[in-house]
Structures are given as C-alpha cells and as structure tokens.
Coordinates of C-alpha atoms and ligand atoms in Angstrom, one line a residue:
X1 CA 94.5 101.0 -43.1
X2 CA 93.1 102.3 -46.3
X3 CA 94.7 104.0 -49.0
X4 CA 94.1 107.2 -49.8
X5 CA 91.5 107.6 -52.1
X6 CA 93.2 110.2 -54.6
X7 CA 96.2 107.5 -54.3
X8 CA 98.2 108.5 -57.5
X9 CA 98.0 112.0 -55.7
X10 CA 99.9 111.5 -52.8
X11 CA 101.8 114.4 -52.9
X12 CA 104.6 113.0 -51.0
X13 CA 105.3 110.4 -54.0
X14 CA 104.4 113.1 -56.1
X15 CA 107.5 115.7 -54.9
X16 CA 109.6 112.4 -54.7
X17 CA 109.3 112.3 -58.5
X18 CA 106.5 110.1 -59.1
X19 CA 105.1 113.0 -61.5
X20 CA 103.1 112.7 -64.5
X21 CA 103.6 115.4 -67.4
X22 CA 100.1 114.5 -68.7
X23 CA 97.9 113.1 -66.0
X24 CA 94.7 114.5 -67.3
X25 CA 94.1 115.7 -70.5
X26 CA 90.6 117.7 -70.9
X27 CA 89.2 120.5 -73.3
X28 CA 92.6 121.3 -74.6
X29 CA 94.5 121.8 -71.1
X30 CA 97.2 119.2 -69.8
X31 CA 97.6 118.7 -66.1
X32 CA 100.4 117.0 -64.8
X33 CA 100.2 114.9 -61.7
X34 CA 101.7 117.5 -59.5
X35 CA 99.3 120.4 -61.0
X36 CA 96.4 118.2 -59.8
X37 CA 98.3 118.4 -56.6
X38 CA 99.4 121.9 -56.0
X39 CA 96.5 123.7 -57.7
X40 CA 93.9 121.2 -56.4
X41 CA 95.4 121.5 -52.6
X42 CA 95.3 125.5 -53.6
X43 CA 91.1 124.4 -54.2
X44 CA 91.5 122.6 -51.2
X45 CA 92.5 125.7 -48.9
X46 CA 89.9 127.9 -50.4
X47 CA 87.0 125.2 -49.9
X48 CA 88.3 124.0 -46.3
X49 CA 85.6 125.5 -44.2
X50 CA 82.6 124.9 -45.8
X51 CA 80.2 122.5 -45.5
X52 CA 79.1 121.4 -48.8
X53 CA 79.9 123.5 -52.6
X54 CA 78.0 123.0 -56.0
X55 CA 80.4 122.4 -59.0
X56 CA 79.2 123.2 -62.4
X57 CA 80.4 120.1 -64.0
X58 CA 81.3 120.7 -67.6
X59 CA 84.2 118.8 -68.9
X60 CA 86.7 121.2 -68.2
X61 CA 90.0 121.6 -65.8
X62 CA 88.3 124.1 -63.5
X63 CA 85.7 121.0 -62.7
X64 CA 88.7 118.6 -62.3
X65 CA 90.5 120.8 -60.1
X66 CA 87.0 121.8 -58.4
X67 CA 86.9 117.6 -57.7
X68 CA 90.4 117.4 -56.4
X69 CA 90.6 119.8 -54.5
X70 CA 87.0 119.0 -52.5
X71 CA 88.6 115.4 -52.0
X72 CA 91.7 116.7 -50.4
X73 CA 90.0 118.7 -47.9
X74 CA 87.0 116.5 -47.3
X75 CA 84.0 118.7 -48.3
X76 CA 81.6 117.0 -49.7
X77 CA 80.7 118.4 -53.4
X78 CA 77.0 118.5 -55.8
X79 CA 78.2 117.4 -58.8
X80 CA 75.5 119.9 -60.8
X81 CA 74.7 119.1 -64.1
X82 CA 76.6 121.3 -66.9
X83 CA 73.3 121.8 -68.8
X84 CA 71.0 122.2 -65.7
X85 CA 68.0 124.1 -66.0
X86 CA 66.0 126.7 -63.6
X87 CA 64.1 124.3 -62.0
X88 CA 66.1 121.6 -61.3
X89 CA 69.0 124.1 -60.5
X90 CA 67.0 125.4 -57.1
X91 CA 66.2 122.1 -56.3
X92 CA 69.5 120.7 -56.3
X93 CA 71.0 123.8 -54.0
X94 CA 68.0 124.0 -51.7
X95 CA 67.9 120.6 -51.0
X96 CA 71.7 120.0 -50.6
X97 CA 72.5 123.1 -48.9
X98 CA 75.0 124.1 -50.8
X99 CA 77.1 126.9 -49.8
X100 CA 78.7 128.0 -52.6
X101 CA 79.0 127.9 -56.2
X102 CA 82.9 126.2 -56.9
X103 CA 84.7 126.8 -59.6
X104 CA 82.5 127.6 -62.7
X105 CA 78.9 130.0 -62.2
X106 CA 76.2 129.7 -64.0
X107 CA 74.2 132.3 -65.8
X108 CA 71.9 132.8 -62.8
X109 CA 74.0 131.8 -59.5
X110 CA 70.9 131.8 -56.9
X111 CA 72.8 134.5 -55.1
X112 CA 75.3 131.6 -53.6
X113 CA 78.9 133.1 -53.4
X114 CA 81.7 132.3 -56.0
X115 CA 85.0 130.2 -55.0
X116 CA 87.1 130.5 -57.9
X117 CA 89.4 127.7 -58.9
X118 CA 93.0 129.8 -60.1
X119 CA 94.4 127.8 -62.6
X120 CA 97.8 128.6 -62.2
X121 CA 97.4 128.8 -57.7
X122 CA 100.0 126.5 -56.0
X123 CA 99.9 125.2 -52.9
X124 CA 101.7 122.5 -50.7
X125 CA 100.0 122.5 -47.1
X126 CA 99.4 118.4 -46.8
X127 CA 96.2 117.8 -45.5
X128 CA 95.5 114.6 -43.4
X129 CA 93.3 111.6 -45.4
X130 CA 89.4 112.4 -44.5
X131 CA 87.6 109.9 -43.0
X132 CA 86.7 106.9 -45.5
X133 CA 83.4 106.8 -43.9
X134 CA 82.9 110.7 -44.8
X135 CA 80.8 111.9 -47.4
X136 CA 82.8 112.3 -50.5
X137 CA 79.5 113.5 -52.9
X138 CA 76.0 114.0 -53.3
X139 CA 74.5 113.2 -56.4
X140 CA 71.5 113.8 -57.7
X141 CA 69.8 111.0 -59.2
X142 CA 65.7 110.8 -60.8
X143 CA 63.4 108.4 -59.4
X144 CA 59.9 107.6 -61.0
X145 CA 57.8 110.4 -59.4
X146 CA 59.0 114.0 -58.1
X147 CA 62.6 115.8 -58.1
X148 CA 65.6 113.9 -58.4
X149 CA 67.3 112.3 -54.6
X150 CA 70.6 113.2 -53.2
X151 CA 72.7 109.9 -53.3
X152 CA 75.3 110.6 -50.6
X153 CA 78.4 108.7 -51.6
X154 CA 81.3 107.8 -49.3
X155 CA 84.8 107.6 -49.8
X156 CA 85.1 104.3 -48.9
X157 CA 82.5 103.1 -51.3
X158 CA 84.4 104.7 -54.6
X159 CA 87.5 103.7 -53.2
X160 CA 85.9 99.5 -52.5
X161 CA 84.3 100.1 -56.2
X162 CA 87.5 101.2 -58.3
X163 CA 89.5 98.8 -56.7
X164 CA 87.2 95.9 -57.6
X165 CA 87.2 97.2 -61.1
X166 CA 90.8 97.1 -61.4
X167 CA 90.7 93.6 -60.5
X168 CA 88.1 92.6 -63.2
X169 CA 89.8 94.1 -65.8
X170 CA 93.4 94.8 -65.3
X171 CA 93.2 98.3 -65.0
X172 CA 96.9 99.5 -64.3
X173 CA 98.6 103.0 -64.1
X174 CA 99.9 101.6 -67.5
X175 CA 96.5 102.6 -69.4
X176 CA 95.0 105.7 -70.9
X177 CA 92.2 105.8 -70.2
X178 CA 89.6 107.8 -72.6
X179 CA 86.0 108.7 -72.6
X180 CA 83.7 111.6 -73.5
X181 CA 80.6 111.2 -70.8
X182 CA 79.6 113.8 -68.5
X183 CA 81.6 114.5 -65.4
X184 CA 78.1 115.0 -63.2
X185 CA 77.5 110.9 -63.2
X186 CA 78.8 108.0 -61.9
X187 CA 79.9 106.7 -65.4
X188 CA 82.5 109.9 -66.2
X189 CA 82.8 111.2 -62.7
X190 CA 83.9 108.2 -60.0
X191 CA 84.7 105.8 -63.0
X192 CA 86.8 107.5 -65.5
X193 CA 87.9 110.8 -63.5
X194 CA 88.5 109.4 -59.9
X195 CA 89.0 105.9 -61.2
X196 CA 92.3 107.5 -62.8
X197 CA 93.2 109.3 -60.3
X198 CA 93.5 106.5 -57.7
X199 CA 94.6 103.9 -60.4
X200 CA 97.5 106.7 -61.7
X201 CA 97.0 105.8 -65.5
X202 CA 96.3 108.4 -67.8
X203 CA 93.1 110.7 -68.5
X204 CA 91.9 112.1 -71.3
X205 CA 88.6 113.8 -71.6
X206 CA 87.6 113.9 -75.2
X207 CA 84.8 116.5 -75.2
X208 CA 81.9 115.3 -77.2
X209 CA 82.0 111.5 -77.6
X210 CA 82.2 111.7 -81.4
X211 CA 83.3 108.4 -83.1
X212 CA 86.3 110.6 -84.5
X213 CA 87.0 111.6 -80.9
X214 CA 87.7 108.2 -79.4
X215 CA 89.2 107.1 -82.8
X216 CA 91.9 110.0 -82.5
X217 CA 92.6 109.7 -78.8
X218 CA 94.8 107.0 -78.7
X219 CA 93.7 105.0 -75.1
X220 CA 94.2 101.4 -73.7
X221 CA 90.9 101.5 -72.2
X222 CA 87.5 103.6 -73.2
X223 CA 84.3 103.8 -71.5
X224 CA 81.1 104.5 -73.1
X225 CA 77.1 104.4 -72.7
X226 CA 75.6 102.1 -75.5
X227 CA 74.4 105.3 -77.6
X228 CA 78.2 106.0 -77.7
X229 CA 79.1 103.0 -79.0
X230 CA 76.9 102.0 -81.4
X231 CA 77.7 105.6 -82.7
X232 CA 81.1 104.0 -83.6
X233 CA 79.9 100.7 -84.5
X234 CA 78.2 102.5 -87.3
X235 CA 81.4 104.6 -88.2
X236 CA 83.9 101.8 -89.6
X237 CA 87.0 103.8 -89.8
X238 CA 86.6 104.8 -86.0
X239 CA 85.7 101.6 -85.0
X240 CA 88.9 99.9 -86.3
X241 CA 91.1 102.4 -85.2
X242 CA 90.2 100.9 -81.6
X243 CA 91.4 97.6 -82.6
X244 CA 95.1 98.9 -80.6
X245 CA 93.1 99.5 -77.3
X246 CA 93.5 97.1 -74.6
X247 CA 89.4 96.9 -73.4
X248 CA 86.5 98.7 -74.4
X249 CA 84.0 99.1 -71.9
X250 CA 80.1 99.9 -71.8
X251 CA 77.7 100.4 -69.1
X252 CA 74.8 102.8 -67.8
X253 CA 72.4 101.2 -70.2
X254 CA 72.0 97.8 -72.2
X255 CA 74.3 97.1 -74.8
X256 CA 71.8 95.5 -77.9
X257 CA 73.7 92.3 -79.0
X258 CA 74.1 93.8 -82.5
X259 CA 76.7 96.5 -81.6
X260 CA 78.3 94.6 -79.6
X261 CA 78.7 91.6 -82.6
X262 CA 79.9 95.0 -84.6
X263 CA 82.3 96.0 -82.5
X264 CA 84.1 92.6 -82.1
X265 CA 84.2 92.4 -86.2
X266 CA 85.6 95.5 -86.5
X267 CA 87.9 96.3 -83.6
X268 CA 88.9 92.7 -83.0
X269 CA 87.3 92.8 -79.4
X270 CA 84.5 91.8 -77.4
X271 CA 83.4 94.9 -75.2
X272 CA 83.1 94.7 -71.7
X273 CA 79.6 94.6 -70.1
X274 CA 79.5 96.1 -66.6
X275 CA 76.0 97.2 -64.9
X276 CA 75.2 99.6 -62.2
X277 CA 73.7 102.7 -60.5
X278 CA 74.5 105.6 -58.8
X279 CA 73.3 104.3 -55.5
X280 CA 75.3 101.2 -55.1
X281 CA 78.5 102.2 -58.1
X282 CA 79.2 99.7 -60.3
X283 CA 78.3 96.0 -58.8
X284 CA 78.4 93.8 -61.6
X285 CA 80.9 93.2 -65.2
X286 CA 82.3 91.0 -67.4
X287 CA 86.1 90.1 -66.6
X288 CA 88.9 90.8 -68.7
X289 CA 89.9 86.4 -68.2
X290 CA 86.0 85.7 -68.1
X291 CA 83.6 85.0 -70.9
X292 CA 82.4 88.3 -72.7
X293 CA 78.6 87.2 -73.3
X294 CA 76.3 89.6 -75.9
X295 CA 73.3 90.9 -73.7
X296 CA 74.8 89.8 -70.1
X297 CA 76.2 91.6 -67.7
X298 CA 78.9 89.7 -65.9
X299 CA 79.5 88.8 -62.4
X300 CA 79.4 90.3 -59.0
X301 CA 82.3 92.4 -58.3
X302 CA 84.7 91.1 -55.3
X303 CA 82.7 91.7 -52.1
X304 CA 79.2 91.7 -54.1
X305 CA 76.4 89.9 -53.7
X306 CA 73.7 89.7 -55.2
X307 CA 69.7 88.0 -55.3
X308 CA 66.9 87.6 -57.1
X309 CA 63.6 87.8 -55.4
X310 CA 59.5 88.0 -56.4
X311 CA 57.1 90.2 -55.1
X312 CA 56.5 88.5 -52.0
X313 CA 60.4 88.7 -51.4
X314 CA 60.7 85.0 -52.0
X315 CA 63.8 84.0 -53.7
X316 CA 64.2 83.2 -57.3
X317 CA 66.5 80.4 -58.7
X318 CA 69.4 81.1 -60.2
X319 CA 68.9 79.1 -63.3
X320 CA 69.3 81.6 -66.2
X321 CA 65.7 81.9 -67.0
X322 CA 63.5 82.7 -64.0
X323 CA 63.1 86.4 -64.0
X324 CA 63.1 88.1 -60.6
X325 CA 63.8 91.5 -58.8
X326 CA 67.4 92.4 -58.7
X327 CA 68.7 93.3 -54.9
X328 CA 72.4 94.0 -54.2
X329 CA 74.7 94.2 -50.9
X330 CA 77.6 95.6 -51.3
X331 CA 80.1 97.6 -49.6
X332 CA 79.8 100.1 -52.6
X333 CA 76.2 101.1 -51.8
X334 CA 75.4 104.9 -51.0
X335 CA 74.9 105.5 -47.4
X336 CA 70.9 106.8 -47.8
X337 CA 69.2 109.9 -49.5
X338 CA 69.9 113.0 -48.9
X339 CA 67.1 114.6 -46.4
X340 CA 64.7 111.4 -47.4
X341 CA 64.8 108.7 -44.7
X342 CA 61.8 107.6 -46.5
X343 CA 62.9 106.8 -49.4
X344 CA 66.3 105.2 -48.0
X345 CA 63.8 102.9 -45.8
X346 CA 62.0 102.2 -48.8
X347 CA 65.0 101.4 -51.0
X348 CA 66.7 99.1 -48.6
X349 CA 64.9 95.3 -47.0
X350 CA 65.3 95.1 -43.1
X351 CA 69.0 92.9 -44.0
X352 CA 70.8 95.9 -45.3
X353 CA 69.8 94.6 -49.4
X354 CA 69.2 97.2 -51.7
X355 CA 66.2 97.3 -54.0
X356 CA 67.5 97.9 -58.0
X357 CA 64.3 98.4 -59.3
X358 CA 65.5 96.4 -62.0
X359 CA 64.7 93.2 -63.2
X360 CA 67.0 90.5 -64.2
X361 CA 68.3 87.0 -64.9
X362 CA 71.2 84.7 -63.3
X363 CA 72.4 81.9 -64.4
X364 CA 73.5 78.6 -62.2
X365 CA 77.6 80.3 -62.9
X366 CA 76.5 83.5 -61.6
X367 CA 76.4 85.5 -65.1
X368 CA 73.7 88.6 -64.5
X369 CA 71.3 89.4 -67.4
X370 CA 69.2 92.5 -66.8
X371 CA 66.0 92.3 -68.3
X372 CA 64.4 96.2 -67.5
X373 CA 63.4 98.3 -64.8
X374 CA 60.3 97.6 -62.6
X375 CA 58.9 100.6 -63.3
X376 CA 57.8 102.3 -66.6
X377 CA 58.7 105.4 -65.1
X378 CA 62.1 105.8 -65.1
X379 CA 63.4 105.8 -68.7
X380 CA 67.3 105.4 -69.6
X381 CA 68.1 107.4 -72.7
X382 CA 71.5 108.0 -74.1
X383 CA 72.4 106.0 -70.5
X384 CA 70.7 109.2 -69.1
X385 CA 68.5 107.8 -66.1
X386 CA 65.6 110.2 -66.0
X387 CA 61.9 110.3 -64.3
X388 CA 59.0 110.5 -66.4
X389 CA 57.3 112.0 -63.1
X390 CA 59.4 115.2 -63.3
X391 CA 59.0 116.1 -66.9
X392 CA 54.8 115.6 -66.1
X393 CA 55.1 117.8 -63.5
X394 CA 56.9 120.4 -65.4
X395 CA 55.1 120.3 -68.4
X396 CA 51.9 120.3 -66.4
X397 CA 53.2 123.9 -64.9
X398 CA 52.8 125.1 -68.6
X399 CA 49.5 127.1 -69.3
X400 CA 49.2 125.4 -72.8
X401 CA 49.2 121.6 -71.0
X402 CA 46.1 120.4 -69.5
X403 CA 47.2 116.3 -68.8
X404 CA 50.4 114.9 -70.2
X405 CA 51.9 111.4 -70.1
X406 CA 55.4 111.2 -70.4
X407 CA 56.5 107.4 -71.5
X408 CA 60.0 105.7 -72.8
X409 CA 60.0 104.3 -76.5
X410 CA 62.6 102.2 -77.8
X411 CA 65.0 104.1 -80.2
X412 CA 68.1 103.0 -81.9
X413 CA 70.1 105.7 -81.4
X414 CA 69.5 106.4 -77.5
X415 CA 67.8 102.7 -76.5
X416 CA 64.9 105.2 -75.3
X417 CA 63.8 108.0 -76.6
X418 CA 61.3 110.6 -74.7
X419 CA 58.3 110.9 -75.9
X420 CA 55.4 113.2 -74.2
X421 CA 51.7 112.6 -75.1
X422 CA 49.9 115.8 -74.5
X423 CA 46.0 116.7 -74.4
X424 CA 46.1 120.8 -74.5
X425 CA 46.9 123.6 -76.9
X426 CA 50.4 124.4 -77.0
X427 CA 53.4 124.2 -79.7
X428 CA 55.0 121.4 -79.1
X429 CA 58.9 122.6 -79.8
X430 CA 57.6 125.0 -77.2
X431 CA 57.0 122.0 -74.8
X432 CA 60.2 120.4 -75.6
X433 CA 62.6 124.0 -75.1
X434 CA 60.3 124.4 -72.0
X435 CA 61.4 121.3 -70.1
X436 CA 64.9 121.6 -71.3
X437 CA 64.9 125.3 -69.5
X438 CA 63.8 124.3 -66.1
X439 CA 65.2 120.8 -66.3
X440 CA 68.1 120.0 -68.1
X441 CA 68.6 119.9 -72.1
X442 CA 69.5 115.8 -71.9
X443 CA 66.0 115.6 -70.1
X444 CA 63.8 117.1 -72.9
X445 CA 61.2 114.9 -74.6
X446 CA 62.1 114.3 -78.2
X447 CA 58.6 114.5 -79.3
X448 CA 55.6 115.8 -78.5
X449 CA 52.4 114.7 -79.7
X450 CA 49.1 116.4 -78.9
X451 CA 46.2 114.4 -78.1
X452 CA 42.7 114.6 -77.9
X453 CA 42.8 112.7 -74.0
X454 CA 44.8 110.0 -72.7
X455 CA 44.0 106.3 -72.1
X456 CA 42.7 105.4 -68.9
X457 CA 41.9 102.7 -66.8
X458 CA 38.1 102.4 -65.1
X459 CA 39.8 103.9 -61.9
X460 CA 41.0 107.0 -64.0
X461 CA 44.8 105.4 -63.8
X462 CA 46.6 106.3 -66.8
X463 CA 47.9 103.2 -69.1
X464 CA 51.2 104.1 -69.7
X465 CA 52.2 100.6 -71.2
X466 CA 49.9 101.0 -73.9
X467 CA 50.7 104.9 -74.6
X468 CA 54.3 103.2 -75.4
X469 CA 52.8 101.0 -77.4
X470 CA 50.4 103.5 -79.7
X471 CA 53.6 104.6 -80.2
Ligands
MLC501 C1 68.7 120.4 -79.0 N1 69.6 120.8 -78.1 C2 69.0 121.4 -77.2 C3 67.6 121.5 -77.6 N2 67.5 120.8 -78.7 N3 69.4 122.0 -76.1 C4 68.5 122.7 -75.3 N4 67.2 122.8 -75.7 C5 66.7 122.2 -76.7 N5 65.4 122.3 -77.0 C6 71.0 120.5 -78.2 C7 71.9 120.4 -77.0 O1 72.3 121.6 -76.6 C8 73.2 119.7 -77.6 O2 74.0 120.6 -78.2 C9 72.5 118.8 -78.7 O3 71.2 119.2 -78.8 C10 72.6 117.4 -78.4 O4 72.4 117.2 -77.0 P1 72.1 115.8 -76.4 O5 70.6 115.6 -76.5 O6 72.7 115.6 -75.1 O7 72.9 114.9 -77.5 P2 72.7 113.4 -77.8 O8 73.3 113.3 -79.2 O9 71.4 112.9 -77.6 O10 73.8 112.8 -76.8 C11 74.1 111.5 -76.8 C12 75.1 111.2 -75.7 C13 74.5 111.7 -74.4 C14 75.4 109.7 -75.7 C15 76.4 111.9 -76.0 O11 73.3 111.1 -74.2 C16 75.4 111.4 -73.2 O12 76.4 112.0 -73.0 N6 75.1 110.3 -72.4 C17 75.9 109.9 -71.3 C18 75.0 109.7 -70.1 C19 75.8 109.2 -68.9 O13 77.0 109.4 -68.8 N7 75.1 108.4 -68.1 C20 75.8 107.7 -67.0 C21 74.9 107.7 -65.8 S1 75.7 106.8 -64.5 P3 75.5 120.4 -78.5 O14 76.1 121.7 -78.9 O15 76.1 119.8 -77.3 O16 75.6 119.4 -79.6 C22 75.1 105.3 -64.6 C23 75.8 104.2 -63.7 C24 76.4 103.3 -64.7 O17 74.2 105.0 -65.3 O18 76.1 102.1 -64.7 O19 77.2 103.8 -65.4
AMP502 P1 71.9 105.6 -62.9 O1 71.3 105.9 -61.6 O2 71.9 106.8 -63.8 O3 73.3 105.2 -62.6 O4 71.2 104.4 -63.6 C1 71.2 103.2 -63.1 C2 70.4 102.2 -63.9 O5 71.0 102.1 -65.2 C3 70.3 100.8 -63.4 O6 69.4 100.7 -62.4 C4 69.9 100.1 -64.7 O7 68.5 100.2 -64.9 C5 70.7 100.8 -65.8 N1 71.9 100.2 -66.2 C6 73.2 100.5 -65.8 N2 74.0 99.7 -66.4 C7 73.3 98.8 -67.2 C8 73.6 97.7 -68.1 N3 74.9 97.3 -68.3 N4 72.6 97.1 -68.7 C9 71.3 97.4 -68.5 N5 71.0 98.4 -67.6 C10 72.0 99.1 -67.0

C-alpha cells in the first residue's frame, strides 16, 4: 500500500492538528498546511470532471493551489510555461487536449474556458487516493528536431523519486526548503514543490533566484541550476550567508568544478551533485554520507540502474574512463510520450532501458560522470533544455530568414548560450523578440549573427560542430 502522494496533506492528520502555519511561502502569500488542503480540495471540486487542464505556471499561490488541487482529484495537469509564447502555446494545448485553462489565463486563452482558483474557497469533501499508476502530469519537454513531447508522468514515479531523494540526503519535514526555479519543470515543480509537499518540510519560493534572494531566505536545503549558483559563488556576502544551511543542491545542468571549489570556500560546504531529466526524474546524486566529487554526479538512486553502452549497444566498462551512452531503468521513468508511440519506441531498447541521449563516465564504485549529450542539438542553457530544431523552424517562418543554424556555445554565465547563425536580411534583435514571441522568452537566441551562407558538407548537411566552433 502506497502512501499518498501529497502525504503531508492528508487532511485527516491535517484536522487532527498536524497543521503548518507556513507550509509554503511564495510571491509574498503564506499558506498554511490546512489552506493547501481546504482551498486546494475547493480546486479539486471545480476540476473533478475534466479530463486534462493547462496551468499557467508562474511562481505564484494560484499555481500551487492549481497543483494541489489537480493531485487531489486525479486530473492530470500541462504544467505551461509562465513565459510561453504563441507558437508553442497552441502546440502545447492541441496536442495535450487540454480542456481548460486552470487558475491563471493568459493574454490570449485559445478560446479554452477559465476555472478560477478562489483564494480564500474552502472545502472538506475527502476524496479517495488516485490510482499511483494514473497520470499525475504532462510535461512538455524539447527534443533535437520539431515541437517539444508530452512526458506523461505518474504518481507513482514522483512519489518512487522523492522518496529516494529523501534517502540520499536526509531530507526531513525538519527542512526549509528554498529555491527560485520555475514551477513548469521537473527541477521547481516535482522536486522543490511536491517534494515538500510529500516530505512536509517547509516551502519557500523565492521569486527570482537572485543571490540576495537565497541569502535572505533562511532554508536548510536550496536547489539550484548551475547558472544559479555560480551567480552566488560570484556574490561573497550571499554565498556565506548559506554557510547555516544544511545541503545545497544543484542539478539540470553541469556544475563546472570552479563554482563548486567556490562554494565550498565560502559556505563551508560541498554542493550536492544530482543528474536527471524530465523523462525518467532525477536518477542519479551525490549522498549527504557519500563522497561529494567536483564534476561527478553521484550514484544511482535506490531502485536505479544504470549502463553504459556503444553504438552497437555493446556494453562499456565501468572503469571511470571509457565513455559510453548513458541508459537508465528505473521505476521513476515516464510512462511514454504523449500521442508519439514513435518516439516512446525509439527512446526505450526492447528490455524496458531508456536512452539518455547523454554521454557519460562510471567508475568501478559506481560514481556517474556525464560527459554531454549525443546530440548537438539539444542545448542546456540556464539548465533550460531546449531544441535547436524548434528555434530553426521558427526563425525560418520569418520573411527576413532564408537558412539559419541554431547551435549551443559555451558561456559562463548560462554553460550555453544560444546563438543563431543566419544567411538573410533581417534585424537581428528582431530575430531574437521573434522567437521569444512564438516560443518562450528563456528560448530566445542570445545572438544573432548574419551570414553570408552556412558551412556545408559535400552532401549539403550542415556542420553544426564547426559553426560552434567559428564561434
Ligand atoms: C530580455 N528579456 C526578454 C527579451 N530580452 N524577454 C522577452 N523577449 C526578449 N527579447 C527578459 C525576460 O523577460 C526576463 O525579464 C529577463 O530578460 C531575463 O530572463 P531570462 O533570460 O530567463 O534570465 P536569465 O538571467 O538568463 O535567467 C537565468 C536563470 C534561468 C538561471 C534564472 O535560466 C532559470 O530560471 N533557469 C532554470 C531552468 C530550470 O529550472 N531547469 C530545470 C529543468 S528540469 P525579467 O523581468 O524576468 O528579468 C531538469 C531535470 C533536472 O533539467 O535534472 O533538474
Ligand atoms: P530536462 O529534460 O530539462 O530535464 O533535461 C535533462 C538533461 O539535463 C539531461 O539529459 C542532461 O543532459 C542534463 N542534466 C541534468 N542534470 C545534469 C547534471 N547534474 N550534469 C549534467 N547534465 C545534467
């Protein structure tokens, strides 16, 4: 018998006096354990019948009651990006079939219908425990070419994934737990918001993830992409106010070995290194008893595995230098793409393992590194996972572009930066606002640079490696 997933919701407990006055802290509003409870069951009654909502998902309390309340009842939610453009905005509500728009409504609501989420609504009908097999989320997720894939997330797979977490690091209703990512990812979303509110510690939502931010919010435990914090690595004061936090923890990207020496100078501790992806959750970290090593990932979570294999699917030894492809079974992995038995096929070997697309070392105790993705075409930046194949086909849908080549180059700041080479005749902060208005602002190229043509290979193919490199 499982637990409930929202456990530290149970509203029983809750009305027995197992309350919290500040469960969740977020853009300036407090909820209290039994405000996630009444006002999200309230959600919950309003939401019942349908079949699948959208959820604008700024960091706000509407969103984390819009969350709640879709978990009580057992509808499965779009977690939408907050700063979704036109295009990407159709795509994600044709394809998932949304019904309604939940909580907040964009400027342009595709003529779906509005469920509010009331703030201040009550209500105390209990609703039974879905089915852990159920569908708990669809989020969409980039791959190298096209628009981005419904990853159809189960209950039982965030529940498996929290609860391994827990165990790696101590994680205990006794932390606060802080971080300032998006609530439309893995990372913010089934980590930091759901994560708390199965684990019962506290939440707070800091709004932009300023150094100052995380420096004033006074947590056990933060989360953070690498942009994040080498932010506060560079920001002394911030950085040693963390020294009084129990675990700092980053993931969604690689953490260079330079902010992570930083950090442990100036908060006194070594961060924790935890890889995954929105298709299988978080699979791999450093432990909180375990060795903390700069550019490594850690270990498979309890009920991981985990192999290394070549192209022709042979396997690759686990010796710490022999670089193969990265495939993972785990009972956190999504249950297939959304309307795409292709792709699931694809992404999956006929023994259930599931294709990364990343690239990566093990060592003979089992510690991961992850060298980079197979692909040139899916570029991380600011832990952002985004397709170069979607801005290219954007930007091509401009009359000012005749060919375009989207590519990844390293950057400090972000660990890659989006850059679009461009043979055409338009403005190139014209380009950028373009692709930030049909996609979404965090998928906007930083640069554009017009071209007289492209480099090619014989067969017309274009060489993205090198475009990086001319760079
Ligand atoms: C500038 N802006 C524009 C613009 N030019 N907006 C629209 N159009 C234009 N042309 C504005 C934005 O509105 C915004 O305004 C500002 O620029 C900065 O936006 P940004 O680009 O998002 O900021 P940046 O500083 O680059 O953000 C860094 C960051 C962000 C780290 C805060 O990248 C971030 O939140 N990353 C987290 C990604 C994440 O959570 N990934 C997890 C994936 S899950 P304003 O007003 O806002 O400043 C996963 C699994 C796992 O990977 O393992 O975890
Ligand atoms: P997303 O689907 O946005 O969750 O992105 C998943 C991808 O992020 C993975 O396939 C990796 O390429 C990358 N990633 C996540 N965590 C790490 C990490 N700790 N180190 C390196 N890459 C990471």
């Amino acid at each position: 018998m499982l637990k409930a997933l929202l456990t530290s919701l149970d509203p029983a407990a809750v009305a027995a006096g197992h309350d919290l006055a500040d469960a969740v802290r977020i853009d300036g509003v407090t909820l209290s354990r039994s405000d996630l409870v009444g006002a999200g069951t309230s959600v919950a009654e309003r939401v019942a019948r349908a079949r699948r909502v959208a959820i604008l998902a700024t960091p706000t309390a509407t969103t984390v009651l819009a969350v709640t309340g879709c978990l009580i009842a057992g509808v499965p939610f779009v977690p939408v990006p907050a700063d979704v453009g036109a295009t990407e905005r159709a795509h994600l509500l044709s394809d998932s079939g949304a019904q309604a728009w939940l909580g907040e409504v964009p400027a342009d609501n595709e003529g779906l219908p509005h469920i509010p989420v009331r703030m201040h609504a009550r209500s105390w009908h209990r609703y039974a425990e879905p089915n852990p097999e159920s569908v708990a989320m669809i989020m969409y997720t980039s791959g190298t070419t096209g628009l981005p894939k419904g990853v159809t997330i189960t209950r039982r797979a965030i529940a498996a994934d929290i609860d391994a977490l827990a165990q790696a690091w101590e994680w205990t209703d006794s932390d606060t737990l802080v971080h300032g990512l998006p609530l439309f990812h893995v990372h913010g979303l089934v980590l930091g918001l759901l994560g708390s509110l199965r684990i019962g510690n506290r939440f707070v939502h800091t709004g932009k993830p300023t150094p100052q931010a995380y420096a004033e919010a006074g947590g056990t435990l933060y989360f953070g992409v690498p942009t994040v914090w080498s932010r506060i690595a560079a920001d002394t004061e911030a950085a040693r106010a963390l020294s009084s936090a129990r675990l700092l923890v980053s993931g969604s990207a690689a953490l260079p070995s330079p902010v992570f020496e930083d950090l442990v100078r100036l908060t006194g501790h070594a961060p924790i290194e935890r890889y995954g992806s929105t298709e299988t959750l978080i699979t791999i970290s450093t432990r909180i008893d375990g060795e903390r090593r700069p550019g490594w990932v850690g270990l498979p979570l309890a009920g991981v595995q985990t192999r290394l294999v070549d192209e022709t699917g042979e396997p690759v030894p686990h010796d710490g230098e022999s670089i193969g492809q990265l495939q993972i079974k785990s009972p956190t992995n999504f249950s297939g793409y959304l309307n795409r038995p292709d792709a699931t096929a694809e992404a999956f070997d006929a023994d259930g393992w599931f294709r990364t697309g990343d690239v990566a070392v093990i060592d003979a105790g089992g510690m991961h590194r992850i060298v980079g993705r197979e692909s040139v075409d899916l570029i991380k930046s600011g832990g952002y996972r985004i397709g170069a194949g979607e801005i290219e086909t954007v930007l091509l849908g401009h009359p000012g572009v005749r060919e375009v080549a989207v590519v990844g180059v390293p950057d400090d700041d972000l660990g890659q930066r989006i850059v679009a080479f461009v043979v055409g005749d338009a403005e190139p902060q014209q380009l950028i606002d373009f692709v930030a208005e049909q996609l979404s602002a965090h998928k906007r190229p930083r640069e554009v640079r017009m071209v007289d043509s492209l480099p090619r290979n014989a067969m017309g193919k274009l060489l993205k490696k090198q475009l990086a490199q001319w760079h």
